[in-house]
GROMACS .gro file of C-alpha atoms in nm:
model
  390
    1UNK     CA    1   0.000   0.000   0.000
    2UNK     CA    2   0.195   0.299  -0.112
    3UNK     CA    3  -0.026   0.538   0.080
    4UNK     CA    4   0.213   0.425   0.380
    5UNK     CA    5   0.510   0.570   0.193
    6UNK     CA    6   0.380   0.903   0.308
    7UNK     CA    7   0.597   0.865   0.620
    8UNK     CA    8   0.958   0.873   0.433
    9UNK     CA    9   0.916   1.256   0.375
   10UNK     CA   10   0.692   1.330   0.663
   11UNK     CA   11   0.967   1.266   0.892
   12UNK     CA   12   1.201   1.505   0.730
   13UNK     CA   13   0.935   1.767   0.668
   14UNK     CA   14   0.855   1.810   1.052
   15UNK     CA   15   1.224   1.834   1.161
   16UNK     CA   16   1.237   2.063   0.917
   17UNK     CA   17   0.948   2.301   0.981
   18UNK     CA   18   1.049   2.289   1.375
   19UNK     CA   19   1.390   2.388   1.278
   20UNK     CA   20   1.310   2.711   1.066
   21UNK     CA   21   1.010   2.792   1.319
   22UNK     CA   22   1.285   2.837   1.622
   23UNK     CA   23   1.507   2.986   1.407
   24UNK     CA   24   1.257   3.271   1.342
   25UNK     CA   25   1.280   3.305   1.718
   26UNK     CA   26   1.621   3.231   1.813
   27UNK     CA   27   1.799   3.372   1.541
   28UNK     CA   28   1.653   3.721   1.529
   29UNK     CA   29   1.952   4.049   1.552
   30UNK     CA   30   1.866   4.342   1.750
   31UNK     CA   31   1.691   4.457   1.403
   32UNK     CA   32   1.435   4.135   1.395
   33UNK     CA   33   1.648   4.011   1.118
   34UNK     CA   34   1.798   3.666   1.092
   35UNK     CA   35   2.172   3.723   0.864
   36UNK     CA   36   2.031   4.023   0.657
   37UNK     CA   37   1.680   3.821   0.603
   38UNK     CA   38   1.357   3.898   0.740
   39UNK     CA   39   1.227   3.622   0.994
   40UNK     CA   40   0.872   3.588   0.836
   41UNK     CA   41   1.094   3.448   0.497
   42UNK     CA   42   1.145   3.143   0.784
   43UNK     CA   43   0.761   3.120   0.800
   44UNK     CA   44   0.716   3.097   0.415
   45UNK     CA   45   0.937   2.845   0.408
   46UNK     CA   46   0.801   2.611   0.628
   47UNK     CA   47   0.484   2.682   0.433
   48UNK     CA   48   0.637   2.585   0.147
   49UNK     CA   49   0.775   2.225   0.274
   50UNK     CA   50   0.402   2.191   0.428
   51UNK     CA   51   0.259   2.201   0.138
   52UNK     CA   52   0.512   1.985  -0.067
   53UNK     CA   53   0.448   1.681   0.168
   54UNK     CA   54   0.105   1.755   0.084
   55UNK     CA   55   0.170   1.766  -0.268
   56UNK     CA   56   0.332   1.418  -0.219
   57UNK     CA   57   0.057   1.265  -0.011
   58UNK     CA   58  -0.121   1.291  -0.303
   59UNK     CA   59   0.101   1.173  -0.552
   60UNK     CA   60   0.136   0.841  -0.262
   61UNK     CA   61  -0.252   0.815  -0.281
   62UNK     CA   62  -0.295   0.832  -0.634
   63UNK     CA   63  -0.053   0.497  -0.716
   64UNK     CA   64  -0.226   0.345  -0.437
   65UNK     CA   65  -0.471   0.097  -0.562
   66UNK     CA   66  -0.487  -0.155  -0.292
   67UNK     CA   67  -0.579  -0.005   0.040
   68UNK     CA   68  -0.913  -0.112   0.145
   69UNK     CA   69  -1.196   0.245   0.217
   70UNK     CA   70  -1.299   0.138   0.576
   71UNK     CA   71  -1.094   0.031   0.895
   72UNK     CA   72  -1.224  -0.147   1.171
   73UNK     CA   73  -1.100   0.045   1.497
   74UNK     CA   74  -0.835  -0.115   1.745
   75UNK     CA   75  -0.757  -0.014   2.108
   76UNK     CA   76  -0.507   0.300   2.101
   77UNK     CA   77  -0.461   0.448   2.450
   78UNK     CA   78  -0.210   0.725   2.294
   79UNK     CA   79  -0.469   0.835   2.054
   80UNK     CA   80  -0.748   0.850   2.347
   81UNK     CA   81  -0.515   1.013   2.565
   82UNK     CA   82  -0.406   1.325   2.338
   83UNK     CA   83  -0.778   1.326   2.181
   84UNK     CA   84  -0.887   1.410   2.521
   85UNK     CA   85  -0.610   1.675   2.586
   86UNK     CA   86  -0.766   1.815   2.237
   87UNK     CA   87  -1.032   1.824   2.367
   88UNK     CA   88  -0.986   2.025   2.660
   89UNK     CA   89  -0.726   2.252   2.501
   90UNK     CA   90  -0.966   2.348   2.207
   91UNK     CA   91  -1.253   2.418   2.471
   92UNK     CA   92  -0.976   2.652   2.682
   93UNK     CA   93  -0.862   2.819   2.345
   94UNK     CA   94  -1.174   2.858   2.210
   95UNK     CA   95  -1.345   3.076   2.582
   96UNK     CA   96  -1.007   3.238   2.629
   97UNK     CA   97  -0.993   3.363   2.261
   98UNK     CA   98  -1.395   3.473   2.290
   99UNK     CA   99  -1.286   3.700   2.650
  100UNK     CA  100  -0.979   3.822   2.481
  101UNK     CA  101  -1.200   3.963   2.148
  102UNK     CA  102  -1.473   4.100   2.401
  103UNK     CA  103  -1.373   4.446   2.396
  104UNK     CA  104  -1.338   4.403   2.030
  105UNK     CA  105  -1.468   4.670   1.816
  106UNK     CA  106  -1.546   4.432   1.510
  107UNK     CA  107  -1.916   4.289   1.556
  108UNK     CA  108  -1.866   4.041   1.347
  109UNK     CA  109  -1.511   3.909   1.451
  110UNK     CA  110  -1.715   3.945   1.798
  111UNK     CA  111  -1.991   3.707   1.648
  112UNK     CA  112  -1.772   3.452   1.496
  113UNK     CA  113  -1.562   3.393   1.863
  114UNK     CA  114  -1.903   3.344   2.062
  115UNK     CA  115  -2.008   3.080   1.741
  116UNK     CA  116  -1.619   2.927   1.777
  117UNK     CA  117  -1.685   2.872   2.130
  118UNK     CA  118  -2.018   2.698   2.101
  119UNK     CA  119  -1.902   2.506   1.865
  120UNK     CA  120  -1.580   2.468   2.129
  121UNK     CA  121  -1.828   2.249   2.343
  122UNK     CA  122  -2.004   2.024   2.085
  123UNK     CA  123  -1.647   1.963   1.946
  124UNK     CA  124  -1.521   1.912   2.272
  125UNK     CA  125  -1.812   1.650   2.348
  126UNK     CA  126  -1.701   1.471   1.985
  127UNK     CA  127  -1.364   1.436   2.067
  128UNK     CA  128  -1.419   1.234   2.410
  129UNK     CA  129  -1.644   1.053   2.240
  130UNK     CA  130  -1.399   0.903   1.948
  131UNK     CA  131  -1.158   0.874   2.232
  132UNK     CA  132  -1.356   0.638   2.426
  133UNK     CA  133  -1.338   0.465   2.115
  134UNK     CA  134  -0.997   0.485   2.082
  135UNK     CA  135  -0.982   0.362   2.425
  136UNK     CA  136  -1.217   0.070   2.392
  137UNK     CA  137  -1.130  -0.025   2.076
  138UNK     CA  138  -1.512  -0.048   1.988
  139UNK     CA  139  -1.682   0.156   1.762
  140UNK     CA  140  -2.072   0.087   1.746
  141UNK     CA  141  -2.242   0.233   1.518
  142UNK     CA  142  -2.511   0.463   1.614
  143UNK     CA  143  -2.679   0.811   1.681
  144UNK     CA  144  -2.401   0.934   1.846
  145UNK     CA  145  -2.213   0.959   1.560
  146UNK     CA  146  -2.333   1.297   1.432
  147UNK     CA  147  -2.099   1.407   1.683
  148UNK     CA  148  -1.790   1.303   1.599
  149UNK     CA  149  -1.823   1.636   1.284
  150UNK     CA  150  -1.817   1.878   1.518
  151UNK     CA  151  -1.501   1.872   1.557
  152UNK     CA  152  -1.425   1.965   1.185
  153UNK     CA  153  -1.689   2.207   1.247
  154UNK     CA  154  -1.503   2.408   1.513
  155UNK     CA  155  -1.227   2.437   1.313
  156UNK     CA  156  -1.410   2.609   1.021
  157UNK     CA  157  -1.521   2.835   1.247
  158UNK     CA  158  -1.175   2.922   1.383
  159UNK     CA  159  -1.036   2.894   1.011
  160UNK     CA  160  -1.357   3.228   0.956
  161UNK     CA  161  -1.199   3.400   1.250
  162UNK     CA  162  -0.842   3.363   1.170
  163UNK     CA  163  -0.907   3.484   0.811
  164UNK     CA  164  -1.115   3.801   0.923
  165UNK     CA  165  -0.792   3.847   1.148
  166UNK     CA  166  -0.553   3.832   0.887
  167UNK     CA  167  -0.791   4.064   0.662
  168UNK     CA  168  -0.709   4.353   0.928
  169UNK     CA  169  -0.341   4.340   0.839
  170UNK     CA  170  -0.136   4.292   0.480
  171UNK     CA  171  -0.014   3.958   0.351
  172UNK     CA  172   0.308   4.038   0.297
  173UNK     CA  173   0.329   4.142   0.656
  174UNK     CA  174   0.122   3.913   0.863
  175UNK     CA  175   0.213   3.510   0.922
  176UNK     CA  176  -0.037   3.300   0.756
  177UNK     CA  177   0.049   2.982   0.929
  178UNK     CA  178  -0.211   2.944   1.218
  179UNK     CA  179  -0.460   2.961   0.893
  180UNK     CA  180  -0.272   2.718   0.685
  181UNK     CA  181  -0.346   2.559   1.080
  182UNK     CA  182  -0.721   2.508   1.069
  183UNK     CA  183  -0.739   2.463   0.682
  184UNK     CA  184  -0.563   2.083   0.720
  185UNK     CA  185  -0.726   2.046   1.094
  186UNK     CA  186  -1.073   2.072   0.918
  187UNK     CA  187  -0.966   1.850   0.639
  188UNK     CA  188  -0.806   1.594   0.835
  189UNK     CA  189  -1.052   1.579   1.127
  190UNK     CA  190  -1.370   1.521   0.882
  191UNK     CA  191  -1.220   1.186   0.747
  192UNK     CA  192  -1.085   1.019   1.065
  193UNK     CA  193  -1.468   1.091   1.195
  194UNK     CA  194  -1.579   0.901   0.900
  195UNK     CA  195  -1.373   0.620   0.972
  196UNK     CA  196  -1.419   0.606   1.338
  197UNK     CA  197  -1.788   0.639   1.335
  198UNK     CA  198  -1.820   0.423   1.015
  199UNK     CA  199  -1.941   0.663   0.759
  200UNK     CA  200  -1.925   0.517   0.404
  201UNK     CA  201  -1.699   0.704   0.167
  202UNK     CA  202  -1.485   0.761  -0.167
  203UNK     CA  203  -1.158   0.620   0.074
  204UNK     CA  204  -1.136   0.764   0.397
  205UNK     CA  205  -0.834   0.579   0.509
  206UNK     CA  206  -0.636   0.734   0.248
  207UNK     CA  207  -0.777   1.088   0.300
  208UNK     CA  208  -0.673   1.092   0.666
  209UNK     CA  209  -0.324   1.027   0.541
  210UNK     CA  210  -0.325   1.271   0.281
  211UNK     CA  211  -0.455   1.552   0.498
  212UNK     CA  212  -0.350   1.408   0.854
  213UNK     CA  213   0.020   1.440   0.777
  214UNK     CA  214   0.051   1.792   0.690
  215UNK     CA  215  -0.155   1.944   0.965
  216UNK     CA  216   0.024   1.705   1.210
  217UNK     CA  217   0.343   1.880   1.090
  218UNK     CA  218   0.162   2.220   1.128
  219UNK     CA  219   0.065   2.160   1.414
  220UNK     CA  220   0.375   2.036   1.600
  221UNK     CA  221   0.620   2.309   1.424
  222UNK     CA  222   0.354   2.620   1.448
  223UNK     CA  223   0.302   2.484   1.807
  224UNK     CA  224   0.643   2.464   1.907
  225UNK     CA  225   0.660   2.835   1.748
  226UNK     CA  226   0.392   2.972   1.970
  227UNK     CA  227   0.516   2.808   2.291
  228UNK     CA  228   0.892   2.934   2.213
  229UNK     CA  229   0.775   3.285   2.117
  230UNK     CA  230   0.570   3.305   2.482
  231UNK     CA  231   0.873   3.170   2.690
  232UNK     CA  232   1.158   3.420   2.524
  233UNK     CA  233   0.911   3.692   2.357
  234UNK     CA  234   0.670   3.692   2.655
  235UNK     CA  235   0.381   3.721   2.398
  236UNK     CA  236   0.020   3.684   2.547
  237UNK     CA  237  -0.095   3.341   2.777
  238UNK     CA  238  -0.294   3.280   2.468
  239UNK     CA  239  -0.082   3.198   2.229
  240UNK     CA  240   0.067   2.912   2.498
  241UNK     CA  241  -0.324   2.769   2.502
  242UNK     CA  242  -0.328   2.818   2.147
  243UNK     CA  243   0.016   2.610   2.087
  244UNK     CA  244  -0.060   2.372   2.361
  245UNK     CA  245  -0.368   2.287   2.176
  246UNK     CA  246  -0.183   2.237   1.799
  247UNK     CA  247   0.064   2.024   1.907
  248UNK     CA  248  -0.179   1.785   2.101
  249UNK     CA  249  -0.408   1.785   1.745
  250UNK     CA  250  -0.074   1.749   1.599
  251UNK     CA  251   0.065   1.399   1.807
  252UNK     CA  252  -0.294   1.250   1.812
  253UNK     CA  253  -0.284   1.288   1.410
  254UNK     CA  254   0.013   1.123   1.430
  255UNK     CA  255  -0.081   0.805   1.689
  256UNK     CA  256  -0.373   0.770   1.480
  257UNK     CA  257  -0.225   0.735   1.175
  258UNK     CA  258   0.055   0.451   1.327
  259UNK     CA  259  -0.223   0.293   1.382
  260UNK     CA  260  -0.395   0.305   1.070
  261UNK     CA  261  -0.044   0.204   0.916
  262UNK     CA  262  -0.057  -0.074   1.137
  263UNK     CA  263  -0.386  -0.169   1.079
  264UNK     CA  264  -0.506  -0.104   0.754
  265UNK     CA  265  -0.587  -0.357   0.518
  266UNK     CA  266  -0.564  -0.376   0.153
  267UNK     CA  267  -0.889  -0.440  -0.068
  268UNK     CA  268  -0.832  -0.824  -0.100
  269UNK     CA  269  -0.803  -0.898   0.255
  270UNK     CA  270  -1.143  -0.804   0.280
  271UNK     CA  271  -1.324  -1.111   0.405
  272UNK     CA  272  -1.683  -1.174   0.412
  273UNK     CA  273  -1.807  -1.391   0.677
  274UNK     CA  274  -2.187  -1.535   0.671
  275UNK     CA  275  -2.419  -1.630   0.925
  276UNK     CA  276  -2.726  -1.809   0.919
  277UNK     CA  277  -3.020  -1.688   1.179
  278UNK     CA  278  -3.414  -1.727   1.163
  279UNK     CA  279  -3.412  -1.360   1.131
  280UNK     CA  280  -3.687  -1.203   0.899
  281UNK     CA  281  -3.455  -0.992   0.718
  282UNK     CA  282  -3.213  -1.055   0.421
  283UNK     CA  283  -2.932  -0.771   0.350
  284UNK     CA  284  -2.874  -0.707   0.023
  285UNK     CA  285  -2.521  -0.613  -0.106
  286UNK     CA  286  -2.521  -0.436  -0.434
  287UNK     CA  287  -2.159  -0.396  -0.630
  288UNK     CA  288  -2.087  -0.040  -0.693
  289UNK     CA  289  -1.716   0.022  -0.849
  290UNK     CA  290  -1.588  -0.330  -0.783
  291UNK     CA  291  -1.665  -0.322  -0.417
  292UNK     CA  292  -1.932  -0.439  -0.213
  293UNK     CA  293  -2.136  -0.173  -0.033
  294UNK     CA  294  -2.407  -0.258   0.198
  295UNK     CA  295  -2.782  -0.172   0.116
  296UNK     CA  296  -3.095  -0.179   0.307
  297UNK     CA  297  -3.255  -0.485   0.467
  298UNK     CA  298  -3.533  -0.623   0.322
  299UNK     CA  299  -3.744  -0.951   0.294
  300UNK     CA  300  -3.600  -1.200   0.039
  301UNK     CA  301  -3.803  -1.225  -0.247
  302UNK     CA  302  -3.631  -1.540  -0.353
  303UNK     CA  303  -3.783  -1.728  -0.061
  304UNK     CA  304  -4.130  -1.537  -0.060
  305UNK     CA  305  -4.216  -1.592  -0.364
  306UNK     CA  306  -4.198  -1.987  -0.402
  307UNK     CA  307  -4.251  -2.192  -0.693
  308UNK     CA  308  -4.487  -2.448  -0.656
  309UNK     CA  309  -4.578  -2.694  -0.901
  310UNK     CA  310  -4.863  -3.004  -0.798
  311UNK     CA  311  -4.772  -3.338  -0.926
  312UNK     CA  312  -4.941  -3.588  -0.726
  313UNK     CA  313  -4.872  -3.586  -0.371
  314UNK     CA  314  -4.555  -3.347  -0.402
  315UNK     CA  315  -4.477  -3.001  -0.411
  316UNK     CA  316  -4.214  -2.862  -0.618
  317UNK     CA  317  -3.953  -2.638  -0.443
  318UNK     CA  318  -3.975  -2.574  -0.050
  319UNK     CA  319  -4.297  -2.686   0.186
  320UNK     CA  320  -4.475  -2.409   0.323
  321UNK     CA  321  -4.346  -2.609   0.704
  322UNK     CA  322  -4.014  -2.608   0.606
  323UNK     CA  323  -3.815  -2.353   0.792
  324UNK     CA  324  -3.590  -2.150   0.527
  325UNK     CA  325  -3.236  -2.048   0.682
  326UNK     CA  326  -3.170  -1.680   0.613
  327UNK     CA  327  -2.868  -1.483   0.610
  328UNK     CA  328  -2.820  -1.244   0.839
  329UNK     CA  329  -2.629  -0.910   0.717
  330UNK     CA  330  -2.230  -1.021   0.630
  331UNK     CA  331  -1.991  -0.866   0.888
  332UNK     CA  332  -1.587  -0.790   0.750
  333UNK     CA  333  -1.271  -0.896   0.937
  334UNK     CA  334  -0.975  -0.890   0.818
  335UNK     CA  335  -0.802  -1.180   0.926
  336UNK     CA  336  -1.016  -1.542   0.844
  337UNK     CA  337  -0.918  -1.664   1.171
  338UNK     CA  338  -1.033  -1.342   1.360
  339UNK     CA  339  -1.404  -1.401   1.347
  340UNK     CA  340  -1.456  -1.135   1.635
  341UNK     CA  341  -1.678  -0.945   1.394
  342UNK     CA  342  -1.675  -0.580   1.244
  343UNK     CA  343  -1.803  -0.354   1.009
  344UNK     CA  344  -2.023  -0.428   0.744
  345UNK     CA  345  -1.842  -0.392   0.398
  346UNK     CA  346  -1.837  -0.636   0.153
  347UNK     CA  347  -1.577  -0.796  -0.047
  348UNK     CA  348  -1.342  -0.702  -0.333
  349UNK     CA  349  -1.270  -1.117  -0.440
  350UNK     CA  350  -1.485  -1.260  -0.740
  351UNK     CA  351  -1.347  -1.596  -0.578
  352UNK     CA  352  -1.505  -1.565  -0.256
  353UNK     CA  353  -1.847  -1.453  -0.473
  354UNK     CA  354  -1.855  -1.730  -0.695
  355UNK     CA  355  -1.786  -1.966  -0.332
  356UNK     CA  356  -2.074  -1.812  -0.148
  357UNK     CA  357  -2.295  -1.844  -0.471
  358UNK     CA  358  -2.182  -2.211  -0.520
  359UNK     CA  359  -2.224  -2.305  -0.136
  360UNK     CA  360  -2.579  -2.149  -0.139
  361UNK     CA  361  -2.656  -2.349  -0.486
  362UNK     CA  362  -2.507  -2.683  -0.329
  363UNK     CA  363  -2.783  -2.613  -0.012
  364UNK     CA  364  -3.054  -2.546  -0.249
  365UNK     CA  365  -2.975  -2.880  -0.475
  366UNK     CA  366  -2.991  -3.045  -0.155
  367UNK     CA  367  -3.294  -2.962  -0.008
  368UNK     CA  368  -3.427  -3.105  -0.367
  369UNK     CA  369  -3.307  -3.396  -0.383
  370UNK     CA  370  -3.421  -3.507  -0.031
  371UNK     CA  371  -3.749  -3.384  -0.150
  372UNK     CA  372  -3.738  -3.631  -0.481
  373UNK     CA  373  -3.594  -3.927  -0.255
  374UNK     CA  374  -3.926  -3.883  -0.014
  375UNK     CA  375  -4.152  -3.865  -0.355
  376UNK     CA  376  -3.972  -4.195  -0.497
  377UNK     CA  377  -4.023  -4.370  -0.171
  378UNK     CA  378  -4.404  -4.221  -0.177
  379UNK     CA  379  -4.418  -4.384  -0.557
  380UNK     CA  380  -4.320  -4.699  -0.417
  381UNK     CA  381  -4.545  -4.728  -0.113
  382UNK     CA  382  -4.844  -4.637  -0.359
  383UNK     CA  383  -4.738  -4.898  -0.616
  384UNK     CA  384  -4.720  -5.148  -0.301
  385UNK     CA  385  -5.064  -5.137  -0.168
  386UNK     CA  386  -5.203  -5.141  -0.590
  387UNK     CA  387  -5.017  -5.481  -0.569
  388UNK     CA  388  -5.152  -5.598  -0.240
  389UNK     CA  389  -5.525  -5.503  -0.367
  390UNK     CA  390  -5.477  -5.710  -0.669
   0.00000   0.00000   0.00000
């Protein structure tokens, strides 16, 4: 899966970012200059190698044609642990950040902070949430999972305030990076959610590694930037809440994606298991694109609509007292000998169609022939007592 290749120059990249982001703030002269050169060249820069491992993520994803679009969560305490700390960092952030702009004279920027900390809550509730699952290593699905968006959501609404921050100043003269911050936070947060909380998708899994890398390496550089500035600059408490809270987005990105690396499977490991229940209810898996998505239940027509043809005593096809096994929705694992269940996805293998097809055709031809052995025998006993009335 070349997807995980996205590591070799994610390394790299984040030494590299940290290093030019402290040596904006170490290496400044008397005159703010670093050797002549203005220290927000430094932040460019580290833009720039940002958004070439992003340009290389996608280059990764496009060659990969073998990693599978859904992941079956696994217990990751370091990814629970620092999604909590998110959590309570981007609820801190968010109040302190709506108390600092109080006295603001902007309504709207005013506006936007009270709607970033609202959001600051429901985010904050999403983020324990997937951590729990992170935790347990259990991800059911159900109503709950609504919540794990929020998150994304919160950072839109920090990306709005950011950008009607930067509006107040020139480009040339402002740093762009906590921006560049929340653009890859939004777009990295939406597709973990998806494949936490078992949202169907074009490929999530590859998504979180196409967006996750970059803002992890944000994150952790810009972070370490804020923190550094506070202790030698003595810039604002804020911006330590505000760094605090990047760099734990930053290293829960990055447990989360070990773990995906880990974990992930490719397309053809993708195992269908079936089980047979006296439920009601058939699930029907339709083939969209080569892989098997799962539809809506419904009652098999195939066994309510019976074919029955009278010739003599017998009944062709299946007695209305038989009981007809059904089969219950297909759940996907991704080893054959872990049968501890998962999500519902189908399969990518024509071979293990054409065996499901063939063992359901064997059952059928089965049932049939024990029904032509009892007419035979039937035959006989008929023909026996014509004999004995002769």
């Amino acid at each position: 899966m070349k997807i995980k290749l996205s590591w070799i120059p994610f390394i790299p990249a984040v030494l590299a970012m940290t290093a030019l982001r402290l040596l904006s703030v170490f290496g400044n002269d008397d005159t703010g200059m670093i050797s002549g050169i203005n220290a927000l060249l430094f932040s460019y820069l580290a833009v720039g190698v940002a958004l070439a491992l992003f340009v290389l993520c996608i280059i990764f994803n496009i060659a990969d044609r073998k990693t599978a679009p859904v992941y079956e969560s696994k217990r990751n305490v370091p990814a629970g642990i620092f999604s909590v700390l998110s959590a309570a960092f981007t609820l801190a952030y968010s109040v302190m950040n709506l108390m600092a702009k109080k006295d603001s004279d902007y309504l709207l920027i005013h506006i936007v902070c009270a709607l970033c900390a609202f959001l600051a809550m429901l985010a904050a509730i999403g983020l324990v949430f997937m951590a729990r699952t992170h935790f347990t290593g259990f991800a059911p699905v159900s109503n709950i999972a609504f919540l794990y968006v929020f998150p994304s959501l919160w950072a839109v609404s920090e990306l709005v305030s950011c950008f009607l921050e930067a509006t107040k100043l020139s480009v040339a003269a402002s740093d762009m990076s906590l921006l560049f911050c929340f653009i890859f936070l939004t777009l990295s947060l939406f597709p973990q959610a998806m494949v936490i909380s078992k949202i169907p998708g074009k490929n999530p899994v590859k998504a979180s590694f196409i967006y996750g890398m970059p803002s992890a390496a944000f994150g952790i550089s810009y972070g370490a930037f804020l923190i550094a500035r506070v202790v030698f600059d003595s810039v604002g408490g804020i911006a330590l809440l505000a760094g605090a809270m990047l760099i734990s987005f930053g290293l829960y990105q990055i447990c989360y994606l070990v773990e995906l690396t880990r974990g992930a499977l490719r397309k053809d490991e993708i195992v269908i298991v079936d089980a047979f229940t006296d439920s009601n209810s058939d699930t029907e898996i339709n083939n969209i694109d080569g892989e098997l998505v799962l539809g809506e239940d419904k009652k098999d027509e195939d066994y309510s609509q019976k074919a029955t043809a009278d010739t003599d005593d017998f009944i062709m096809g299946y007695e209305a007292d038989d009981v007809i096994p059904e089969i219950s929705a297909p759940k996907v694992i991704g080893e054959e000998e872990d049968l501890s269940g998962g999500f519902v996805l189908g399969i990518d293998d024509d071979d293990a169609d054409s065996s499901i097809i063939a063992a359901r055709r064997q059952k059928k031809e089965e049932k049939l022939m024990n029904e032509i052995d009892k007419l035979l025998a039937d035959l006989d006993e008929q023909k026996k007592e014509l004999n004995n009335k002769k």
